[in-house]
XYZ file of C-alpha atoms in Angstrom:
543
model
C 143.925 66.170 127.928
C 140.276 66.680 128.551
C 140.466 69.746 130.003
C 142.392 70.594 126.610
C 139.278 68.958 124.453
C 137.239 71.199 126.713
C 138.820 74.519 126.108
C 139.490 73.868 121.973
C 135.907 72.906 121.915
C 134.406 76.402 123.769
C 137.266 78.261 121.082
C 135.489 76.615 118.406
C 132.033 77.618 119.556
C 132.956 81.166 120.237
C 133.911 81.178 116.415
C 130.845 79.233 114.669
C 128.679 81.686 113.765
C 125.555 79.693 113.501
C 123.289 79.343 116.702
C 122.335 75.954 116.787
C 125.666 74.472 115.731
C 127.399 76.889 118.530
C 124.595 75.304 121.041
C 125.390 71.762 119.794
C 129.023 71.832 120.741
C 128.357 74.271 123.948
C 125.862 71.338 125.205
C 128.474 68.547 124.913
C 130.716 71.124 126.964
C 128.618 71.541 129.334
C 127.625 67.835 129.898
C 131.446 66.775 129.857
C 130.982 64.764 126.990
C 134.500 64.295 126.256
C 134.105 60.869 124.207
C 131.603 62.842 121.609
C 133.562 65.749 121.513
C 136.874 63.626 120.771
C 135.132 62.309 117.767
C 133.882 66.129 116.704
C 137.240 67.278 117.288
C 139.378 64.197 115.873
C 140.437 66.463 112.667
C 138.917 68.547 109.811
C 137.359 66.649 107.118
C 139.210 65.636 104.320
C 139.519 66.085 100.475
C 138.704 62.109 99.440
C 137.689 61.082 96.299
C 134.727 63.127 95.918
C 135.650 66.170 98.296
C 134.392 66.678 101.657
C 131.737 64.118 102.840
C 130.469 63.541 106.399
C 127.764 63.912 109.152
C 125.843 66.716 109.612
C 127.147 67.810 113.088
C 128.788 70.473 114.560
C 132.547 70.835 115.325
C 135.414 70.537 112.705
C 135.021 66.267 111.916
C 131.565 67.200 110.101
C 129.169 68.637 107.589
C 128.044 72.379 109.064
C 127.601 75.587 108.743
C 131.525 76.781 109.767
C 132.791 74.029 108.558
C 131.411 75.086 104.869
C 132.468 78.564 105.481
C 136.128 77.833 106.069
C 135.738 74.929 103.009
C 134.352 77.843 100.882
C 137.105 80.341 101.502
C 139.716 78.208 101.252
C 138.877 76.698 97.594
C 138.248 80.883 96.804
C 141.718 81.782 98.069
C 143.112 78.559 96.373
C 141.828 80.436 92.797
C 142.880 83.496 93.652
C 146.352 82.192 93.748
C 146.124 80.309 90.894
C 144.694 83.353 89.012
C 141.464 82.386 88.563
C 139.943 85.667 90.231
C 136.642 87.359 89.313
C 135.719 84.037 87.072
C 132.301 82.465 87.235
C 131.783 79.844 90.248
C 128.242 77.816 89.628
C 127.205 75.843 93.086
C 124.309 73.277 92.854
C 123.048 71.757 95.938
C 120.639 68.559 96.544
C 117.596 67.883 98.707
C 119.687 66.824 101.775
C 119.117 68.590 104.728
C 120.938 71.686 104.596
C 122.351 71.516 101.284
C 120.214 74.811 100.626
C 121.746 76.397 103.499
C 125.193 75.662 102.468
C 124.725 76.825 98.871
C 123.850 79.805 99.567
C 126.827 80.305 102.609
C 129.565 79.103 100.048
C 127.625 81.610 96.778
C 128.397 84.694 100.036
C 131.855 83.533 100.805
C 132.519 83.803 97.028
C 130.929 86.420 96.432
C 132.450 88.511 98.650
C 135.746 87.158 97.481
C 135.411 88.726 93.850
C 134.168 85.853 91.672
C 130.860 86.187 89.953
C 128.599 83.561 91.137
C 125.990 81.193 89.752
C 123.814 79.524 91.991
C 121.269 77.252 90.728
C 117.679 77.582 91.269
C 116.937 74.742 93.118
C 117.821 71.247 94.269
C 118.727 69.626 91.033
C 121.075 66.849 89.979
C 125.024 66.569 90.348
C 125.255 65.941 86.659
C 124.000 69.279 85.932
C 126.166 70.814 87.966
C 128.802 69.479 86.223
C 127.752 70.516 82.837
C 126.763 74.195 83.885
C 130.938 74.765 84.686
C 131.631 73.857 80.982
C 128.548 75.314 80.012
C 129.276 78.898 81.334
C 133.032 78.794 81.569
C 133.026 79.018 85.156
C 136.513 78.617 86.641
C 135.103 76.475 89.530
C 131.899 74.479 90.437
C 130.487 73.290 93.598
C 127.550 70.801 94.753
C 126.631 70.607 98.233
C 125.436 66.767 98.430
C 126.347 63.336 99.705
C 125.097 61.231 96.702
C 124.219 57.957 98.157
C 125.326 58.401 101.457
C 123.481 57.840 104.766
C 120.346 60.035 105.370
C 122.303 61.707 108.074
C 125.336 62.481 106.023
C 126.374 66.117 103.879
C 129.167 66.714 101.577
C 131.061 69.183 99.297
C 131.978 67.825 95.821
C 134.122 70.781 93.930
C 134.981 70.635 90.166
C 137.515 72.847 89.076
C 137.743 74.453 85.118
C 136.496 71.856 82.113
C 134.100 70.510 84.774
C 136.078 67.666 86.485
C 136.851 67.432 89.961
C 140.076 67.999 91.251
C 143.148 65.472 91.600
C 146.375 65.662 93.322
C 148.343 67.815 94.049
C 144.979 70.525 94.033
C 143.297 68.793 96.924
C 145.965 68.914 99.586
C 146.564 72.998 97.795
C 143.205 73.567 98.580
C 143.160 71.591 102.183
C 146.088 73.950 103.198
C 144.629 77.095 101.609
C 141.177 76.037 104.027
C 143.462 75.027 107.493
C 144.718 78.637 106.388
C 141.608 80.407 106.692
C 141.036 82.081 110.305
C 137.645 81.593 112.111
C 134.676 80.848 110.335
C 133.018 84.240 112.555
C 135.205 86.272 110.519
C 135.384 84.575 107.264
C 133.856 87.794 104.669
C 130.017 87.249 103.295
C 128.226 89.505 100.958
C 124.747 89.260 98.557
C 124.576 89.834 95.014
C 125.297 86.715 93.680
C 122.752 85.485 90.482
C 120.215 82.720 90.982
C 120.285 80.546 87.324
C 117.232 80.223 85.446
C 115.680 77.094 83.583
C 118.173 77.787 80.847
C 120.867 75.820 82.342
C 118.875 72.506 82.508
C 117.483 72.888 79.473
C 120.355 73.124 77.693
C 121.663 69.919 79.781
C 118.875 68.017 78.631
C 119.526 69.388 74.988
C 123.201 68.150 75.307
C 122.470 64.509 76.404
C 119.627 63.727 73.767
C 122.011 65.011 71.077
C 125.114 63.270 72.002
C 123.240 60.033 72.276
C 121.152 60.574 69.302
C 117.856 58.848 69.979
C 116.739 58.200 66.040
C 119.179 55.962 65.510
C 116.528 53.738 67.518
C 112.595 53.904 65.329
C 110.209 56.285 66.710
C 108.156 53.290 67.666
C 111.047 51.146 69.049
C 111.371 53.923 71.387
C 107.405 53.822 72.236
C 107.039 50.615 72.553
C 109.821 50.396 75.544
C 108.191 50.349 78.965
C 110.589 51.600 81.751
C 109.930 51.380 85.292
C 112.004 54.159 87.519
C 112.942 55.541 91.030
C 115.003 58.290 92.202
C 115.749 56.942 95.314
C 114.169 59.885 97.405
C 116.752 62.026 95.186
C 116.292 64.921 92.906
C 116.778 62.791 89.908
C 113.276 62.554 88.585
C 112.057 65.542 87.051
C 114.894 65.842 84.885
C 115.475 62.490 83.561
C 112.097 62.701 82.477
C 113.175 65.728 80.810
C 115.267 63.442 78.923
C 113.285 61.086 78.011
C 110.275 63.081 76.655
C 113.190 64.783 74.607
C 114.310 61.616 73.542
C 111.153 60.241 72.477
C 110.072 57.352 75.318
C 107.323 57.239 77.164
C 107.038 58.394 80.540
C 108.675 55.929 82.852
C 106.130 54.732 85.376
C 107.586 55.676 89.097
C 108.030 53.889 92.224
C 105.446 56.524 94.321
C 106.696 56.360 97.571
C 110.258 57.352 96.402
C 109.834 59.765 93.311
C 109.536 62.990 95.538
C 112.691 64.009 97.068
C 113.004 63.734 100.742
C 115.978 63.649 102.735
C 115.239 61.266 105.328
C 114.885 58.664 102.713
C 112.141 56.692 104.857
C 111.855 53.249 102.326
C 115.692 52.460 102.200
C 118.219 51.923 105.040
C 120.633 53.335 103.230
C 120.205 55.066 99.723
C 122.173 53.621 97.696
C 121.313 51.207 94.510
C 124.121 49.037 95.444
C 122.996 47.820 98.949
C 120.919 44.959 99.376
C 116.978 45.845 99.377
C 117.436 49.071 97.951
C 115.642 48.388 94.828
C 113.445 46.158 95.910
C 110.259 48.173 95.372
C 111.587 48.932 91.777
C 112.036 45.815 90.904
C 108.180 44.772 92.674
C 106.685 47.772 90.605
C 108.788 46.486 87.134
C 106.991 43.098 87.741
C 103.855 44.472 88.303
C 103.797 46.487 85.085
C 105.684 44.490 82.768
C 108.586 46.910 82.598
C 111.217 45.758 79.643
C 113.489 47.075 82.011
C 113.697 48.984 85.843
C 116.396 51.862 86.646
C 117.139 53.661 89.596
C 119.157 56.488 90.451
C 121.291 57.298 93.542
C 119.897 60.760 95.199
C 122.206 63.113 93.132
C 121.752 61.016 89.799
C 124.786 60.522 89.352
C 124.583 56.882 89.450
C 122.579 54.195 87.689
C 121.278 50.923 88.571
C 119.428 48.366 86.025
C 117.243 45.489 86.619
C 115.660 42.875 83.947
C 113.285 40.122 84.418
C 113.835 40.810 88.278
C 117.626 40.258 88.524
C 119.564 43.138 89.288
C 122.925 43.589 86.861
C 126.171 44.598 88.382
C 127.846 47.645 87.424
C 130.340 45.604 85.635
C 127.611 43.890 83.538
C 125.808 47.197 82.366
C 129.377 48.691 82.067
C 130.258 46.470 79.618
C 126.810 46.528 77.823
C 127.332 50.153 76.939
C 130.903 49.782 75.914
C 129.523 47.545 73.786
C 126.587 49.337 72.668
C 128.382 52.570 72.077
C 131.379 50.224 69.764
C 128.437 48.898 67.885
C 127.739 52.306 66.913
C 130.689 53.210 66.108
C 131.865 55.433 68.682
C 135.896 55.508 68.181
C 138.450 56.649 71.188
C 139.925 55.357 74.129
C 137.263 53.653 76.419
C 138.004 53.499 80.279
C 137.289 51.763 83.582
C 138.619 52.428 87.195
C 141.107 49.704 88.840
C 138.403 47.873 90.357
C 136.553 47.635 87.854
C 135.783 44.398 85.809
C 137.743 43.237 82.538
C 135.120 42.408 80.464
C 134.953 45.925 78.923
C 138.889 45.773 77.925
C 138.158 42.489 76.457
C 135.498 43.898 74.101
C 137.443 47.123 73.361
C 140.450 45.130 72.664
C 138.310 42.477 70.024
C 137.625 45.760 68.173
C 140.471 47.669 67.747
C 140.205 50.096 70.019
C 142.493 51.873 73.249
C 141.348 51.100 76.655
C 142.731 51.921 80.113
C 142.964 51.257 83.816
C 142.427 53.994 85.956
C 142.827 54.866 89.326
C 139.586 54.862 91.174
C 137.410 57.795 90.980
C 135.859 59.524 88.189
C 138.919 62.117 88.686
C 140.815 59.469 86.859
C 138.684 58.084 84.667
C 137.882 61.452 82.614
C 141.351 61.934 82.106
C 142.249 58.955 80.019
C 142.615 59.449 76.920
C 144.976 61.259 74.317
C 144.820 63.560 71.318
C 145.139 60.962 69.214
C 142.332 59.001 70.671
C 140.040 60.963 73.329
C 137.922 59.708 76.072
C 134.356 58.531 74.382
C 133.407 55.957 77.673
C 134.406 55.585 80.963
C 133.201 53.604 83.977
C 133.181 52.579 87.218
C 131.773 49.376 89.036
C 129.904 51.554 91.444
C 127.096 52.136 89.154
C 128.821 55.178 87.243
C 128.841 55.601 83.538
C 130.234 58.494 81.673
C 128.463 58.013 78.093
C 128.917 61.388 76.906
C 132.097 62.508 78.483
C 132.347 65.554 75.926
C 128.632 66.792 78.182
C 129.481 65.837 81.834
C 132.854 65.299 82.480
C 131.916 63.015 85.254
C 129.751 60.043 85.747
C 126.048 60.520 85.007
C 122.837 58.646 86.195
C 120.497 60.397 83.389
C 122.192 59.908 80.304
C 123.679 56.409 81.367
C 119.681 55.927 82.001
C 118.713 57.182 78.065
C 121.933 55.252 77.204
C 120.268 52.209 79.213
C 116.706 52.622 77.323
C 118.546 52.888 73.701
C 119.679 49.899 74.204
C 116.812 48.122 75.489
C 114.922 49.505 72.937
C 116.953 48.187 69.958
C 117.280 45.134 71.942
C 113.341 44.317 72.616
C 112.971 45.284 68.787
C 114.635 41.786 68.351
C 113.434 40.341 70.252
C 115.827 39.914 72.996
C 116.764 41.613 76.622
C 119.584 42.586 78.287
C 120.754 39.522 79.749
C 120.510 37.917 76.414
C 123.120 40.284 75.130
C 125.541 39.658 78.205
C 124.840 35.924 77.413
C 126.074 36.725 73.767
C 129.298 38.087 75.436
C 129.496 35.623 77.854
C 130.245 33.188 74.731
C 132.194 35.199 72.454
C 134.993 36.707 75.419
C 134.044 34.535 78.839
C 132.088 34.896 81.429
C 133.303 37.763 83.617
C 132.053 37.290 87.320
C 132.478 40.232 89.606
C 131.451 40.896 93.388
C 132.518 42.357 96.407
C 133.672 41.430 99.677
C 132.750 45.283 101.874
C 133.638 45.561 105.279
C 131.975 48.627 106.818
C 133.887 49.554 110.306
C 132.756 51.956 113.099
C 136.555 51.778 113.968
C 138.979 53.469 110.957
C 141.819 51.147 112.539
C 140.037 48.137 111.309
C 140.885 49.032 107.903
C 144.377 50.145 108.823
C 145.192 46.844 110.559
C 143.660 44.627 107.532
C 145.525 46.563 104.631
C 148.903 45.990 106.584
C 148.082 42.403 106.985
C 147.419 41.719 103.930
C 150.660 43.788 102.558
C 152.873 41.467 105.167
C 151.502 38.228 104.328
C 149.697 38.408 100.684
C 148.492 34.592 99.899
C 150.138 33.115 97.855
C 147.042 31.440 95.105
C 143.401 32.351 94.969
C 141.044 29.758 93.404
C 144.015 27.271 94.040
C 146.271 28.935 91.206
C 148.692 31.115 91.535
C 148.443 34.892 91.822
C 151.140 37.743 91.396
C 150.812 40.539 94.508
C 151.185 43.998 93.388
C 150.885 46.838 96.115
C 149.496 49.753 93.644
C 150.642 52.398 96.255
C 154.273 52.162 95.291
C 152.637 52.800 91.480
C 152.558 56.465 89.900
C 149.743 58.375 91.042
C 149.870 56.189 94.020
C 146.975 54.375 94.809
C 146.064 52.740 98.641
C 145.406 49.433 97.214
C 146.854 45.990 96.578
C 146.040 43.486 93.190
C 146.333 39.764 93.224
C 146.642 38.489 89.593
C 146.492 35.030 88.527
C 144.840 32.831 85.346
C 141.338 33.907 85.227
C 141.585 35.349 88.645
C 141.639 39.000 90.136
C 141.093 40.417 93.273
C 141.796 44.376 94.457
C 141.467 45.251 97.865
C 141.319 49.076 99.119
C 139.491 51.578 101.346
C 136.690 52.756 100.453
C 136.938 56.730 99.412
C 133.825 58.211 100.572
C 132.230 55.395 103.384
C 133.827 53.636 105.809
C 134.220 50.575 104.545
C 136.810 48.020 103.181
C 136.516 46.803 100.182
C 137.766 43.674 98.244
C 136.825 43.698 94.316
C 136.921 40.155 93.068
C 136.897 38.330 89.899
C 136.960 34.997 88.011
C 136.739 34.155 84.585
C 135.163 31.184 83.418
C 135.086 29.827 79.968
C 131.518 29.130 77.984
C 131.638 26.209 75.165
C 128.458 26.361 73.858
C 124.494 27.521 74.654
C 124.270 24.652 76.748
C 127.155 25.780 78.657
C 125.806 29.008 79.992
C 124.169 27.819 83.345
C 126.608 25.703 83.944
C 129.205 28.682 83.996
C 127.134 30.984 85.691
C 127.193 27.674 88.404
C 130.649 27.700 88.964
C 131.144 31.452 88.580
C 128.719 31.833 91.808
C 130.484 29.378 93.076
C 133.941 30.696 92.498
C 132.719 33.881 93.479
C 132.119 32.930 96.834
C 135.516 31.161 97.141
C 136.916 33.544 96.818
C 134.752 35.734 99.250
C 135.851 33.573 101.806
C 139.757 33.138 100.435
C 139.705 37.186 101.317
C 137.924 37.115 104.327
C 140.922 35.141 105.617
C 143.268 36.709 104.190
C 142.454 40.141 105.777
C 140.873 38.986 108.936
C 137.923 40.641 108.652
């Protein structure tokens, strides 16, 4: 079997036309490296919920230069058959290393395919990328990035027509269209593709202030707000303060060492707003200024984080804060969350009168819900992504959730009040929601594997010492690779993660709030709860 490894290996190098990826594999061939070039060579990357995602290394398991070649013919030949040909595709790309490079293989491979392409002028959020295929019409969008993923990670996120990325059965089309595609040496390239102007963004940043219309809030209501901001290393900055010069604020002030993008994200072990540290020098630089409130973006913006008076809120706490926000307004429709997600935000939609629904997980989902009767107007996920404006970026967005953020902090601090006064407020009119996480993250895929089918053999039987109902949501329509445990006041939905390896176990408890008095004595045995149930799971899945 090695010498098998060995041979598909020096194939695969004889086809990648890129020097040092062809020299990267050759290397490993030479030096008999037949445990790294098993994991190179385990299988192509796959469409998960956000498209391809995975290190930057050569050979068909990651992120590189044939790799992307292959990707980009297969998603052209995928139009082509589903008569898209000689439309507009728009491709965006990030500040990760290579992301350039890739752009500008996939706008060749396109080109050279027929379709007219629009490549944008330089590493700029995911969000905009989205908008731009709505924008011009284009049949299909791409953005080279990884979002929040490990410095040493690269990914392909496609959105097909109407600006939302693809769902089943597209993505295994479009996987068979790419296993179709002959060696990445011979896949057609050709110039003359257009590079986007400024237009684009500005018309982006046009779009968000007007859906969220800023003078609702006083001109000096806006002012007065003080805002403290990072982008993570990311490419989020310059255009979110785009947005809020447009919208009237004052220039956030800007955690220095992170405001410029660079991809080997030196302050944060991993950049992402969700793991522990992460915004630590946000939230030192909010205390230091007297911030009203601190928000940080993943590196593609498409995510949002908020902090006030130092505590960080969970995506669950800031999703239902806008839901709310946005139903104070007025905003009618059907308002959505993913699976995982928290309840709260059905519990608010439901006290005023309006649709809500569970989606799968994945913005792919979530921007579907809806009807004709009652369109999308809010969606969410747990993972720090807000769609506030669905009818501008069918997808979840770190800038406007940000202005959405400030608008409400704004209107908030004209009161007198924060934040976490308002979730107090709905802590005593609906409950106190408490939501966390138990994530595994696994070197070994099998891990995951062997814990899901453990769980599915021998579910317990109460959580919290009360009885819960076991549901496994893959035998539901779409399908989902996840299991829910329901009980009074109790929920808990375990799945694999879609774009990290990692298990993940979304927990929840309910606990009622009888007066002002009340509140820290719920938030008590919420924490507490919380971590029963951490440990309930653990057990459970034997992890």
């Amino acid at each position: 079997m090695n010498g098998d490894l060995l041979a598909t290996a020096r194939a695969w190098a004889e086809a990648d036309p890129h020097e040092g990826d062809r020299a990267e594999i050759l290397a490993l061939v030479e030096a008999g490296d037949t445990a790294e070039l098993g994991r190179r060579f385990a299988g192509p990357l796959t469409f998960g919920t956000a498209g391809l995602r995975g290190p930057l290394r050569a050979g068909p398991a990651g992120m590189n230069a044939a790799v992307v070649l292959r990707a980009a013919a297969g998603v052209g030949r995928h139009l082509l058959d589903t008569g898209h040909g000689g439309g507009t595709v728009v491709i965006g790309f990030d500040a990760r290393r290579r992301s350039d490079e890739f752009a500008h293989l996939s706008a060749q491979v396109f080109s050279a395919l027929g379709f007219g392409v629009q490549l944008m002028p330089r590493p700029l959020p995911t969000p905009v990328l989205a908008f731009a295929v709505r924008h011009l019409g284009a049949v299909a969008g791409v953005m080279v990035t990884a979002s929040h993923n490990p410095p040493d990670d690269n990914g392909y996120k496609l959105y097909l027509e109407q600006g939302a990325q693809l769902v089943p059965p597209a993505d295994r089309a479009i996987e068979a269209a790419i296993a179709a595609v002959g060696p990445a040496r011979d896949v057609p390239l050709t110039g003359g593709h257009a590079v986007l102007g400024d237009d684009v963004l500005t018309e982006y940043v046009t779009a968000v202030v007007r859906a969220l219309d800023p003078e609702r809030v006083p001109a000096a209501d806006r002012a007065a707000l003080r805002v403290a901001y990072t982008a993570m290393h990311g490419v989020g900055a310059s255009t979110t303060r785009l947005v809020f010069a447009a919208a009237g604020f004052a220039q956030p002030v800007a955690v220095a060492e992170q405001d410029a993008p660079d991809p080997r994200f030196p302050t944060v072990a991993f950049p992402n707003p969700e793991e522990p540290g992460a915004v630590d020098l946000l939230t030192a630089l909010a205390d230091r200024s007297g911030a009203d409130v601190a928000i940080a973006q993943d590196p593609d913006a498409d995510r949002c984080s908020v902090v006030c008076a130092g505590r960080q809120l969970t995506g669950d706490e800031v999703g239902a804060l806008l839901a709310d926000w946005l139903l104070r307004r007025g905003v009618r429709g059907t308002y959505a969350s993913s699976l995982v997600s928290g309840s709260l935000m059905h519990a608010i939609a439901e006290s005023r009168g309006v649709p809500s629904e569970e989606t799968p997980t994945g913005f792919k989902w979530i921007v579907r819900a809806g009807s004709a009767a009652a369109p999308l107007v809010y969606g969410y996920e747990e993972a720090l992504g807000y769609a506030v404006a669905p009818d501008v970026v069918r997808d979840k967005d770190g800038i406007s959730a940000a202005l959405a953020v400030a608008l409400l902090a704004a209107e908030l601090k004209a009161e007198g009040r924060t934040l976490l006064d308002r979730l107090d407020e709905l802590a005593e009119e609906h409950g106190l929601f408490v939501t966390g996480q138990l994530s595994v993250r696994v070197e070994d895929l099998s891990l995951i594997t062997d814990a899901m089918a453990r769980l599915r053999s021998a579910p317990p039987a109460a959580l919290l010492g009360r009885p819960v109902e076991y549901a496994d949501l893959a035998e539901q329509s779409p399908p989902v690779d996840a299991v829910r445990l329901l009980g009074d006041g109790v929920r808990v939905i375990v799945r694999p993660s879609g774009t990290e390896p990692k298990l993940k176990a979304y927990l929840e408890t309910v606990v009622p709030v009888h007066d002002d008095a009340g509140m820290i004595a719920a938030r008590g045995r919420g924490a507490d709860e919380l971590d029963q149930l951490r440990a309930e799971m653990s057990a459970a899945l034997g992890v």
